[in-house]
XYZ file of C-alpha atoms in Angstrom:
522
model
C -41.725 -1.195 17.086
C -45.042 -1.496 15.370
C -48.004 -2.387 17.592
C -50.550 -5.019 16.811
C -54.124 -4.094 16.703
C -56.770 -2.177 15.045
C -57.951 -2.150 11.552
C -57.118 -0.917 8.016
C -59.357 -0.403 4.982
C -58.626 -0.353 1.214
C -61.330 -0.397 -1.361
C -61.294 -2.578 -4.497
C -63.567 -1.824 -7.624
C -64.434 -5.566 -8.252
C -65.524 -8.480 -6.277
C -63.947 -11.793 -7.447
C -65.648 -14.354 -9.147
C -64.088 -17.041 -7.029
C -61.953 -16.773 -3.739
C -59.395 -19.587 -4.363
C -55.698 -18.654 -5.555
C -55.696 -21.041 -8.465
C -58.144 -22.184 -11.237
C -60.666 -20.671 -13.423
C -61.487 -17.086 -12.489
C -58.644 -16.656 -10.055
C -56.745 -13.803 -11.828
C -58.165 -11.075 -9.762
C -55.998 -8.456 -8.269
C -57.982 -8.799 -4.870
C -57.425 -12.457 -4.974
C -53.769 -12.186 -5.234
C -53.812 -9.753 -2.272
C -55.776 -12.026 -0.129
C -54.026 -15.304 -1.206
C -50.606 -13.560 -0.179
C -51.997 -13.171 3.388
C -53.659 -16.712 3.708
C -51.029 -18.987 1.974
C -47.562 -19.520 2.091
C -44.864 -21.471 -0.100
C -41.996 -23.498 0.683
C -39.474 -20.632 0.153
C -39.631 -16.856 -0.038
C -37.438 -14.419 -1.939
C -35.610 -11.092 -1.160
C -36.796 -8.843 -3.689
C -33.509 -6.860 -3.579
C -31.010 -9.531 -3.777
C -33.123 -12.179 -5.293
C -31.933 -14.696 -2.927
C -34.189 -17.633 -1.822
C -35.392 -17.446 1.922
C -36.844 -19.991 4.463
C -40.496 -20.005 4.491
C -42.393 -23.186 5.109
C -39.138 -25.000 4.486
C -36.128 -24.444 6.707
C -33.539 -26.025 4.280
C -33.343 -27.028 0.739
C -30.729 -28.742 -1.378
C -30.200 -28.605 -5.321
C -28.885 -31.838 -7.048
C -25.617 -31.612 -9.007
C -27.551 -31.823 -12.194
C -29.684 -28.918 -10.964
C -33.011 -30.905 -11.535
C -33.894 -32.266 -8.324
C -34.728 -30.318 -5.288
C -35.129 -31.599 -1.671
C -37.001 -29.664 1.132
C -37.226 -30.008 4.795
C -40.380 -28.578 6.253
C -40.375 -26.577 9.415
C -41.660 -28.940 12.102
C -43.372 -25.768 13.781
C -45.420 -24.970 10.646
C -49.313 -25.293 11.020
C -52.439 -24.540 8.959
C -55.101 -22.201 10.391
C -57.107 -25.225 11.537
C -54.009 -26.444 13.632
C -52.914 -29.255 11.519
C -49.247 -29.596 11.220
C -47.806 -29.299 7.644
C -46.069 -32.321 6.088
C -44.718 -33.754 2.970
C -48.259 -35.193 2.233
C -49.414 -31.565 1.766
C -46.723 -30.778 -0.559
C -47.491 -33.554 -2.844
C -51.408 -33.047 -2.614
C -50.943 -29.384 -3.213
C -48.825 -30.248 -6.561
C -51.655 -32.541 -7.527
C -54.249 -29.953 -7.554
C -51.908 -27.274 -9.177
C -51.289 -29.606 -11.962
C -54.932 -30.882 -12.341
C -56.241 -29.826 -15.891
C -59.791 -29.898 -14.526
C -59.146 -26.663 -12.678
C -59.138 -24.956 -15.758
C -55.884 -22.831 -15.295
C -53.694 -23.654 -18.130
C -50.806 -21.408 -16.917
C -50.608 -23.041 -13.498
C -51.081 -26.459 -15.240
C -48.217 -25.965 -17.609
C -45.923 -24.650 -14.916
C -46.321 -27.844 -12.536
C -47.534 -30.664 -14.805
C -45.084 -29.989 -17.761
C -42.531 -28.696 -15.363
C -42.097 -31.288 -12.683
C -42.566 -34.881 -11.861
C -44.916 -35.661 -9.002
C -43.146 -34.895 -5.679
C -41.907 -37.759 -3.642
C -42.459 -37.943 0.307
C -39.038 -39.104 1.795
C -40.164 -38.579 5.405
C -43.026 -36.971 7.025
C -40.959 -33.680 7.007
C -38.869 -34.245 3.865
C -39.974 -34.194 0.282
C -38.286 -34.057 -3.011
C -39.180 -33.034 -6.562
C -37.601 -33.565 -9.987
C -37.837 -30.986 -12.609
C -38.633 -32.531 -16.147
C -36.124 -29.991 -17.809
C -33.170 -27.991 -16.605
C -33.869 -24.572 -16.020
C -32.922 -21.746 -13.745
C -36.433 -21.006 -12.985
C -37.300 -24.454 -11.922
C -36.331 -24.033 -8.077
C -38.132 -20.704 -8.059
C -41.434 -21.852 -9.730
C -41.746 -24.904 -7.476
C -40.546 -23.424 -3.980
C -41.980 -19.891 -4.496
C -44.950 -20.681 -6.726
C -46.626 -23.505 -5.200
C -49.327 -22.632 -2.436
C -49.351 -25.212 0.030
C -52.790 -26.615 0.932
C -53.693 -29.067 3.564
C -54.026 -32.513 2.052
C -56.796 -33.547 4.544
C -59.187 -31.251 2.799
C -57.851 -31.835 -0.727
C -58.124 -35.795 -0.153
C -62.029 -35.350 0.354
C -62.573 -33.877 -3.028
C -63.066 -35.796 -6.217
C -60.586 -33.637 -8.127
C -60.351 -30.182 -9.757
C -63.900 -29.788 -10.522
C -64.888 -30.332 -6.906
C -62.149 -27.849 -5.929
C -63.584 -25.255 -8.149
C -66.862 -25.577 -6.722
C -65.873 -26.074 -2.986
C -63.659 -23.063 -2.879
C -65.449 -20.686 -5.081
C -66.964 -18.547 -2.133
C -64.538 -19.894 0.582
C -60.703 -20.177 1.075
C -59.264 -23.783 1.824
C -57.066 -23.233 5.195
C -53.700 -21.854 4.625
C -50.566 -21.461 6.874
C -50.243 -17.535 6.452
C -50.793 -14.798 9.057
C -54.626 -14.227 8.142
C -57.903 -15.975 7.427
C -61.058 -14.919 5.677
C -63.373 -13.737 8.250
C -66.734 -15.278 6.755
C -68.866 -13.867 9.470
C -68.236 -10.239 8.121
C -67.503 -11.001 4.477
C -70.608 -10.094 2.322
C -70.570 -11.261 -1.297
C -70.383 -8.369 -3.734
C -69.710 -5.748 -0.964
C -67.048 -6.522 1.510
C -64.084 -8.901 2.257
C -62.597 -9.097 5.707
C -59.297 -10.793 6.778
C -58.586 -11.538 10.251
C -55.298 -11.646 11.651
C -54.170 -15.058 13.335
C -52.912 -14.688 16.917
C -51.710 -18.334 16.593
C -49.679 -17.853 13.341
C -46.968 -20.530 13.603
C -44.062 -17.887 12.674
C -45.240 -14.786 14.271
C -42.324 -14.714 16.621
C -39.688 -15.176 14.012
C -37.211 -12.282 13.274
C -38.847 -11.911 9.832
C -42.234 -11.303 11.198
C -41.248 -8.542 13.537
C -43.113 -5.270 12.564
C -45.332 -6.780 9.896
C -48.917 -8.064 9.777
C -49.798 -5.577 12.403
C -53.477 -5.069 11.711
C -56.026 -7.425 13.580
C -58.402 -6.704 10.773
C -57.999 -5.814 6.903
C -61.212 -4.560 5.481
C -61.727 -4.426 1.569
C -64.943 -2.914 0.640
C -66.101 -3.102 -2.994
C -67.041 0.277 -4.395
C -67.939 -0.272 -8.160
C -68.442 3.339 -8.966
C -64.997 5.356 -9.119
C -66.568 8.749 -8.140
C -68.324 7.250 -5.154
C -64.886 5.737 -4.039
C -63.364 9.035 -4.319
C -66.110 10.613 -2.017
C -65.439 7.884 0.508
C -61.535 8.415 0.457
C -62.076 12.063 1.103
C -64.607 11.478 4.004
C -62.255 8.874 5.857
C -64.428 5.826 4.789
C -61.405 4.109 3.638
C -57.940 4.707 5.024
C -55.781 4.315 1.916
C -56.620 5.437 -1.497
C -54.715 5.090 -4.702
C -55.557 8.025 -6.709
C -55.913 6.590 -10.331
C -56.998 10.006 -12.117
C -54.533 12.688 -12.492
C -57.176 15.327 -12.632
C -58.266 14.301 -9.024
C -54.583 14.082 -7.946
C -54.314 17.830 -9.022
C -57.651 19.225 -7.998
C -59.151 16.988 -5.236
C -56.221 16.668 -3.121
C -54.465 19.950 -3.647
C -53.517 21.378 -0.183
C -54.951 24.795 -1.491
C -58.369 23.038 -2.147
C -58.582 20.343 0.440
C -58.473 21.547 4.016
C -57.794 17.854 5.273
C -54.451 17.664 3.042
C -53.441 21.114 4.170
C -53.803 20.382 7.997
C -52.017 17.120 7.347
C -54.812 15.012 8.342
C -54.875 13.364 4.878
C -51.208 12.668 3.546
C -50.435 12.952 -0.101
C -47.665 10.916 -1.414
C -45.820 9.471 -4.392
C -43.542 6.630 -3.637
C -40.797 5.254 -5.993
C -38.955 2.004 -5.643
C -37.745 -0.762 -7.893
C -41.017 -2.417 -8.727
C -41.312 -3.452 -12.230
C -43.906 -1.264 -14.009
C -45.361 -3.806 -16.430
C -47.296 -2.692 -19.578
C -50.489 -1.091 -20.733
C -52.362 -0.638 -24.026
C -54.874 -1.803 -26.379
C -54.512 -5.648 -26.938
C -55.528 -6.510 -30.508
C -56.846 -10.235 -30.976
C -54.561 -11.271 -33.838
C -56.395 -14.597 -34.223
C -59.164 -13.278 -36.458
C -60.138 -10.257 -38.626
C -59.318 -7.382 -38.713
C -56.356 -7.606 -36.503
C -54.972 -10.703 -38.159
C -53.319 -8.364 -40.582
C -50.286 -6.428 -39.233
C -51.034 -3.391 -41.254
C -54.407 -3.021 -39.443
C -52.692 -3.358 -36.081
C -50.070 -0.711 -36.995
C -52.817 1.702 -38.101
C -54.727 1.389 -34.838
C -51.492 2.384 -33.027
C -51.130 5.161 -35.518
C -54.495 6.478 -34.589
C -54.241 6.593 -30.907
C -53.019 9.952 -29.586
C -51.372 8.960 -26.543
C -49.269 11.954 -26.088
C -52.260 14.207 -26.251
C -54.120 12.249 -23.440
C -50.827 12.494 -21.277
C -50.778 16.162 -21.667
C -54.316 17.157 -21.748
C -56.106 14.622 -19.717
C -53.339 13.313 -17.347
C -51.480 16.464 -16.676
C -48.185 15.030 -17.747
C -48.353 12.581 -14.636
C -47.606 9.470 -16.859
C -45.003 8.390 -19.426
C -45.574 6.486 -22.960
C -45.177 2.647 -22.883
C -42.937 1.076 -25.440
C -42.096 -2.242 -24.006
C -43.710 -5.457 -22.663
C -41.425 -4.939 -19.755
C -41.704 -1.205 -19.125
C -39.767 0.109 -16.140
C -37.428 -3.074 -15.757
C -34.127 -4.111 -17.092
C -35.636 -6.417 -19.507
C -37.195 -3.725 -21.635
C -35.389 -3.099 -24.912
C -33.772 0.356 -24.726
C -34.131 0.661 -28.420
C -38.020 0.106 -28.694
C -39.643 2.647 -30.547
C -42.878 4.591 -29.869
C -45.619 4.479 -32.601
C -46.394 8.062 -33.389
C -49.649 9.374 -33.824
C -49.996 9.595 -37.504
C -53.485 9.403 -39.223
C -52.022 9.799 -42.679
C -49.929 6.825 -42.349
C -52.842 4.954 -40.801
C -55.075 5.553 -43.744
C -52.193 4.428 -46.165
C -51.823 1.180 -44.058
C -55.587 0.481 -44.052
C -55.886 1.001 -47.823
C -52.877 -1.480 -48.293
C -54.791 -3.914 -46.126
C -57.727 -3.598 -48.556
C -60.020 -1.532 -46.392
C -61.869 1.092 -48.291
C -65.018 3.356 -48.147
C -67.728 2.782 -50.831
C -69.419 5.794 -52.477
C -71.655 7.512 -49.901
C -70.762 5.202 -47.002
C -68.915 6.657 -43.837
C -67.165 3.447 -42.877
C -64.583 1.485 -44.244
C -65.443 -2.059 -45.564
C -63.855 -5.297 -47.040
C -65.503 -8.459 -48.199
C -68.881 -6.932 -47.657
C -68.232 -6.092 -43.935
C -67.638 -2.790 -42.368
C -64.695 -2.089 -40.047
C -66.659 -2.293 -36.660
C -65.296 -3.207 -33.289
C -66.262 -2.998 -29.666
C -64.224 -1.754 -26.840
C -65.432 -2.766 -23.196
C -65.420 -0.007 -20.647
C -65.947 -0.828 -16.813
C -66.986 2.699 -15.663
C -68.728 5.381 -17.529
C -65.923 7.777 -16.419
C -63.636 5.879 -18.890
C -65.477 7.524 -21.761
C -63.523 10.599 -21.405
C -60.305 8.589 -22.175
C -61.601 6.611 -25.044
C -63.945 9.123 -26.889
C -61.122 10.881 -28.469
C -59.767 7.705 -29.727
C -63.334 6.771 -30.930
C -63.480 10.169 -32.863
C -60.060 9.577 -34.502
C -61.147 6.198 -35.621
C -64.525 7.696 -36.888
C -62.633 10.181 -39.216
C -60.893 7.433 -41.105
C -63.888 5.255 -41.316
C -63.563 2.767 -38.288
C -66.772 2.471 -36.122
C -65.827 1.804 -32.434
C -68.563 0.963 -30.042
C -68.122 1.572 -26.303
C -69.723 -1.252 -24.676
C -70.079 -1.241 -20.765
C -69.406 -4.519 -18.951
C -68.611 -5.391 -15.429
C -64.851 -5.990 -14.800
C -65.457 -9.632 -14.132
C -67.525 -10.243 -17.409
C -64.974 -8.205 -19.413
C -61.865 -9.875 -18.226
C -63.393 -13.499 -18.773
C -64.183 -12.480 -22.335
C -60.594 -11.637 -22.567
C -59.542 -14.819 -20.924
C -61.708 -16.688 -23.374
C -60.364 -14.774 -26.434
C -63.900 -13.405 -27.082
C -62.844 -9.740 -28.140
C -61.290 -7.915 -30.693
C -59.771 -4.959 -28.828
C -59.310 -4.526 -25.370
C -57.760 -2.087 -23.037
C -55.364 -4.294 -20.788
C -53.039 -3.331 -18.089
C -50.475 -5.991 -16.809
C -48.403 -5.531 -13.768
C -44.651 -6.066 -13.902
C -42.742 -9.161 -12.463
C -39.314 -9.798 -11.111
C -38.722 -12.650 -13.477
C -40.588 -12.337 -16.763
C -42.364 -15.425 -18.144
C -41.964 -15.374 -21.891
C -43.785 -18.630 -22.317
C -47.003 -17.235 -20.853
C -46.666 -13.780 -22.286
C -45.936 -14.340 -25.871
C -44.882 -17.935 -26.807
C -46.742 -19.812 -29.388
C -47.380 -22.574 -26.936
C -49.628 -20.201 -25.114
C -51.317 -18.304 -27.878
C -54.406 -20.603 -28.319
C -54.673 -21.407 -24.658
C -57.272 -19.737 -22.514
C -56.530 -18.108 -19.213
C -52.906 -17.184 -20.237
C -51.380 -13.759 -20.555
C -50.951 -14.092 -24.417
C -54.466 -12.913 -24.920
C -53.435 -11.477 -28.420
C -52.477 -14.842 -29.840
C -48.801 -13.914 -30.624
C -46.891 -16.605 -32.458
C -43.316 -16.165 -33.574
C -40.730 -18.739 -34.022
C -37.790 -16.682 -33.140
C -39.440 -15.569 -29.916
C -40.127 -19.167 -29.232
C -36.458 -20.038 -29.780
C -35.357 -17.171 -27.647
C -37.849 -18.122 -24.873
C -36.351 -21.947 -24.849
C -33.034 -20.595 -24.440
C -33.966 -18.151 -21.713
C -35.424 -20.963 -19.688
C -31.991 -22.648 -19.809
C -29.799 -19.647 -19.055
C -28.354 -19.453 -15.660
C -26.376 -16.253 -16.048
C -28.731 -13.213 -15.194
C -27.082 -10.826 -17.668
C -27.540 -13.067 -20.577
C -31.239 -13.656 -19.601
C -31.673 -9.873 -19.637
C -30.341 -9.794 -23.226
C -32.568 -12.687 -24.390
C -35.687 -10.899 -22.895
C -34.686 -7.629 -24.578
C -34.404 -9.323 -27.794
C -37.865 -11.044 -27.449
C -39.268 -7.930 -26.341
C -38.038 -5.969 -29.520
C -39.412 -8.756 -31.885
C -42.808 -8.662 -30.003
C -43.124 -5.063 -30.088
C -42.585 -5.115 -33.936
C -45.420 -7.399 -34.244
C -47.882 -4.692 -32.876
C -49.959 -6.874 -31.076
C -50.600 -4.051 -28.770
C -51.052 -0.407 -29.259
C -49.130 0.743 -26.299
C -50.581 3.564 -23.992
C -49.050 4.859 -20.695
C -47.788 4.125 -17.492
C -46.859 5.854 -14.137
C -43.098 6.268 -13.399
C -43.888 5.951 -9.792
C -45.207 2.856 -7.836
C -47.916 4.457 -5.711
C -49.592 7.821 -6.068
C -52.227 8.297 -3.280
C -53.455 9.476 0.171
C -53.828 7.944 3.414
C -55.468 9.219 6.546
C -52.755 10.203 9.208
C -53.511 7.785 11.930
C -50.766 5.330 11.238
C -47.136 5.391 11.699
C -45.100 4.592 8.366
C -41.620 3.311 7.636
C -39.405 5.846 6.472
C -39.003 4.446 3.171
C -42.643 3.752 2.806
C -42.214 0.705 0.636
C -39.565 -2.140 0.368
C -37.136 -2.302 -2.210
C -39.692 -4.240 -4.573
C -43.498 -4.550 -4.628
C -46.332 -2.175 -4.786
C -48.745 -0.798 -2.056
C -50.823 -3.988 -2.172
C -47.861 -6.118 -1.429
C -46.208 -3.751 1.137
């Protein structure tokens, strides 16, 4: 019964380097959000039942050998410029996703290594053959390939042209929103405009969703300034990332707007996988190519103290790559805070203090590492860690960078230690997360350079396993092995999906969220 109209605002703390959904510099949270509004795939998915659903394709067929998939495109589907969707668009979209010159190895690997080039059967029929049998192949192609208009792609000279042309613009999509270029301001604001001519707006699945005429995403770099804007109503929804602010700034006894119900305070729980968070340790080079040094760093991070003293027990310790999901190994052990053990490990690794020197050294080099922070407020979190490292002779420098610059360094493997938060996924991708084939490639999730032959074998078996229960068991085994490699010093994660406030001017569904997904996908 939702009414269409009005606007909603939600602030992000970074303006993306590029607006396109694939290619170099596309791994930004805000890009993922706007891409989901502008582009569609051949099939959708029910996050509860995990069944495939019609989207741009009305029908699909899987061959007996489970390697060839045929799709019938909805004849009603159109891009935002009015161009009908055809099989040519699917083929051209595959070509750009598979093009290595877009500098996106994970996307390239998924499509070029995963599938042969799609074949146009008729204007509305297309088929594709997977290069190997995998339960994931149908999902990867039908639910992972953004469909772009071929008439725009065919005018380009390949991936490099695509990177340049759609850095500050978005190629037309078939989804319910378009980028409002007239209001968007680089570095300041992104505005999405609802399409009144969206081709499937009257379908049963579209009832009650995509209601706002305008979605406004202001960019507020300063965390404290964003808090004040939220309290003043300059943004409609605000995810409260600091436990102290949740406790103090939005306490009904201290905030009259919360007390009066004008500002609603909510924690929402659902079945969205929680992902993982911690210090990523680059094992490709010294000092973290030594597992004993990586273990020592984990022993020197007093996460329990942070949770208790700084986060008011709002979070829980991370112990897995797949925290909060069935794929997490229940036997994963937490690394304790143990400076004595850390010193022992560092000594065994050859790090020692010379007489009169404050810092550990080895082969004539002191143990010195840089940790990027993106806001001065983060110093309160990492200064205790910096102090604990100093006590044993490790020099940690807190270096302020923009989120864009910091993340790009990580994607290019130009770091030693980095605080990284990964969102959870319904279907983990071990090849991208921790297989040897992704360890030395840039722009992948294997930022630490993890290589392990046993994980590689399990990852191959995982891709060929159609039984969900067996896939879970394989993932749990990989998780256990990876955790023992100590490529991450794990931190904390919220047990809920959303903790935040919103101004009480919208009606809300009773459940708040759907079965899966977070506040940005709901």
